[in-house]
Amino acid sequence: MIQDCDNSLPGGCRLIPLAERCDERGCLSFAEVRHDIPFEVERVFWIYDVSEGQERGAHSHNECAEVVVPVCGSFDMMVDDGRTQAVVHMDSPHVGILIPPGVWCCLRNFSEGTVCVVMASHPYNAAGYTHDYEEYKCQIVDVRRYEPSMYDVWNDFVAQSKNGTFLFDRRYMDYHADRFEDCSLMCYKGDVLLAVLPANWVEETRTVVSHGGLTYGGLLLSEKITTVEAMQVMSGVMEWMRKEVGACCWLYKCVPHIYHRLPSEEDLYALFRQNAVLKARAVSSVIDNRCRIPMREVRRRGVGKACKHGVNFHEAHDLAAFWKVLETVLEERHGCVPVHSLDEMKQLKSAFPEQIRLYVAADDEEVLAGVVVYEAGPVAHAQYIAASDKGRAVGALDGLFAYLIEEVYATKPYFDFGISTEQGGSYLNEGLLFQKEGFGARAVVYDWYQVDL
């Protein structure tokens, strides 16, 4: 189970002990980036000659983090995350304090002759400060862990979000709740829900994954969210992960742009500003029906062969007949089984009859090929594809895809064949890719980012 993180300071603030070396010549302390300072230092400044009774700070940063060190003298550092407040007396040149973005801080009670050095993660930006405390309180993003009582609120938000699909509906996510420890989050500003994050927790590696049971699963965003608010959400989510579960890493699986109902790449910019690292990139093959590339002749010949053999194409409801074909193909060719069992797929299709469809190619005797299609917003996604030996011999799959692309989903913006890569994208199945590109599909990437916390 997830354990609470022992941290008494608000907003992710923490004291940072720095190395000290002393001998008869005096003392020396130092800080190393990434070892002592948890960010790349972009700016260094120092504060000195502060008159008695004066204060410094009294602001928050929207995205800049700082480490403050009293190299001489002392002062009191007040830190406030909008919910709790603490005061730390800073009087050691080998102890700094980390001030993450989104924390209100104020330096006061300077002793005479105090000098403090500040190491910052970003260059100076006047627009990056909030100086009014009441305004600051209004800007705070409140991150809450999802609970079953939030079921309806979650589903309503997903349905109205800019980039959500039915895969994020709790009826879909919860079918495999026994396999993943849910760590989904809901992000509010005041009473307004700005974003939700489907996620699970991996205790062994102290990692949050968004989401291990889904092909994609980044932040789902409100129509009203701004880019600055998305950055605040990203910072708030990261702070929640650090403080509440003691996470060391966040694996972020972006929602590909083709699934967006409205432009929704604020999260990609926020990831960039948080120094996220691209860890995996899968290639999926997608047809853009607004500007369709003609099929290659080899695929057209397959379509003609299917027609010559009298193969018919239609929507079917007998999952069991297709599942026999699918399981046989996966076992014989790949030594594996479908991600979803037949019972699980029946359960999901029952919950989402308009979004999960089965189309088959058949003759009078049997199912020759089939495709399970997920209708996810602007995309028809081929979730499962299989053809029997007989089906391959008569071009059943070529004919079925022509039927789906040119008739069933001709007005859908995108038809997604799915990925043709393995091992995080380092292996490309060129034979599979050739087949998909033969229908006029071209590459769209599915990206995974890693954020070190």
mmCIF file of N, CA and C in Angstrom, residues 10 16 49 58 67-68 70 108-109 124 141 143 158 160 165 181-182 194 252-253 261 319 321 332 359 398 403 409:
data_model
loop_
_atom_site.group_PDB
_atom_site.id
_atom_site.type_symbol
_atom_site.label_atom_id
_atom_site.label_comp_id
_atom_site.label_asym_id
_atom_site.label_seq_id
_atom_site.Cartn_x
_atom_site.Cartn_y
_atom_site.Cartn_z
ATOM 1 N N PRO A 10 5.290 22.654 4.510
ATOM 2 C CA PRO A 10 4.235 22.706 3.485
ATOM 3 C C PRO A 10 4.794 22.806 2.072
ATOM 4 N N ILE A 16 17.887 21.264 3.041
ATOM 5 C CA ILE A 16 18.892 20.544 2.266
ATOM 6 C C ILE A 16 20.242 20.682 2.965
ATOM 7 N N ASP A 49 22.625 43.417 3.301
ATOM 8 C CA ASP A 49 22.352 44.775 3.795
ATOM 9 C C ASP A 49 20.855 45.036 3.959
ATOM 10 N N ALA A 58 7.896 37.681 0.060
ATOM 11 C CA ALA A 58 6.466 38.010 0.092
ATOM 12 C C ALA A 58 5.868 37.832 -1.309
ATOM 13 N N VAL A 67 16.587 27.363 -4.091
ATOM 14 C CA VAL A 67 17.243 26.915 -2.860
ATOM 15 C C VAL A 67 17.927 28.127 -2.250
ATOM 16 N N VAL A 68 17.595 28.420 -0.981
ATOM 17 C CA VAL A 68 18.095 29.611 -0.299
ATOM 18 C C VAL A 68 19.044 29.174 0.814
ATOM 19 N N PRO A 70 21.722 30.696 3.886
ATOM 20 C CA PRO A 70 22.288 31.828 4.623
ATOM 21 C C PRO A 70 23.805 31.636 4.767
ATOM 22 N N ARG A 108 12.265 37.212 6.818
ATOM 23 C CA ARG A 108 12.137 38.298 7.784
ATOM 24 C C ARG A 108 13.075 38.069 8.960
ATOM 25 N N ASN A 109 13.139 39.065 9.838
ATOM 26 C CA ASN A 109 13.981 38.991 11.058
ATOM 27 C C ASN A 109 15.450 38.722 10.709
ATOM 28 N N TYR A 124 15.217 35.247 -14.514
ATOM 29 C CA TYR A 124 14.250 36.205 -13.975
ATOM 30 C C TYR A 124 13.126 36.449 -14.984
ATOM 31 N N VAL A 141 -3.809 25.352 -6.858
ATOM 32 C CA VAL A 141 -4.406 24.133 -7.396
ATOM 33 C C VAL A 141 -4.484 23.105 -6.276
ATOM 34 N N VAL A 143 -5.015 19.429 -5.301
ATOM 35 C CA VAL A 143 -4.924 18.093 -5.883
ATOM 36 C C VAL A 143 -5.518 17.092 -4.904
ATOM 37 N N VAL A 158 -14.666 13.659 -17.725
ATOM 38 C CA VAL A 158 -14.026 12.983 -18.855
ATOM 39 C C VAL A 158 -14.843 13.200 -20.132
ATOM 40 N N GLN A 160 -16.682 15.624 -20.963
ATOM 41 C CA GLN A 160 -16.658 17.006 -21.437
ATOM 42 C C GLN A 160 -15.245 17.538 -21.659
ATOM 43 N N THR A 165 -11.301 10.182 -23.719
ATOM 44 C CA THR A 165 -12.062 9.194 -24.474
ATOM 45 C C THR A 165 -12.722 8.248 -23.480
ATOM 46 N N GLU A 181 -2.961 -0.615 -8.453
ATOM 47 C CA GLU A 181 -3.320 0.205 -7.296
ATOM 48 C C GLU A 181 -3.597 1.619 -7.795
ATOM 49 N N ASP A 182 -4.859 1.979 -7.811
ATOM 50 C CA ASP A 182 -5.253 3.249 -8.401
ATOM 51 C C ASP A 182 -4.640 4.422 -7.638
ATOM 52 N N LEU A 194 -10.282 21.445 -13.024
ATOM 53 C CA LEU A 194 -9.498 21.809 -14.208
ATOM 54 C C LEU A 194 -8.962 20.609 -14.973
ATOM 55 N N TYR A 252 4.658 9.245 -17.791
ATOM 56 C CA TYR A 252 3.526 9.986 -18.344
ATOM 57 C C TYR A 252 3.285 9.547 -19.780
ATOM 58 N N LYS A 253 2.112 8.940 -20.034
ATOM 59 C CA LYS A 253 1.778 8.424 -21.352
ATOM 60 C C LYS A 253 0.820 9.407 -22.028
ATOM 61 N N ARG A 261 -10.360 16.333 -28.863
ATOM 62 C CA ARG A 261 -11.555 16.983 -29.412
ATOM 63 C C ARG A 261 -11.272 18.440 -29.717
ATOM 64 N N LEU A 319 -18.796 -12.262 -30.047
ATOM 65 C CA LEU A 319 -17.370 -12.117 -29.735
ATOM 66 C C LEU A 319 -16.666 -13.459 -29.642
ATOM 67 N N ALA A 321 -16.905 -16.253 -31.312
ATOM 68 C CA ALA A 321 -16.432 -16.832 -32.575
ATOM 69 C C ALA A 321 -15.144 -16.153 -33.025
ATOM 70 N N GLU A 332 -0.219 -19.135 -31.878
ATOM 71 C CA GLU A 332 0.637 -19.765 -32.878
ATOM 72 C C GLU A 332 1.735 -18.837 -33.378
ATOM 73 N N TYR A 359 -16.356 -6.062 -36.148
ATOM 74 C CA TYR A 359 -16.657 -6.237 -37.563
ATOM 75 C C TYR A 359 -15.912 -7.477 -38.061
ATOM 76 N N ASP A 398 -7.840 -7.808 -45.908
ATOM 77 C CA ASP A 398 -7.767 -6.677 -46.824
ATOM 78 C C ASP A 398 -9.172 -6.176 -47.159
ATOM 79 N N TYR A 403 -13.609 -2.222 -46.331
ATOM 80 C CA TYR A 403 -15.001 -1.980 -45.925
ATOM 81 C C TYR A 403 -15.063 -0.966 -44.778
ATOM 82 N N TYR A 409 -16.330 3.866 -41.690
ATOM 83 C CA TYR A 409 -15.697 5.013 -41.026
ATOM 84 C C TYR A 409 -15.191 6.061 -42.019
#
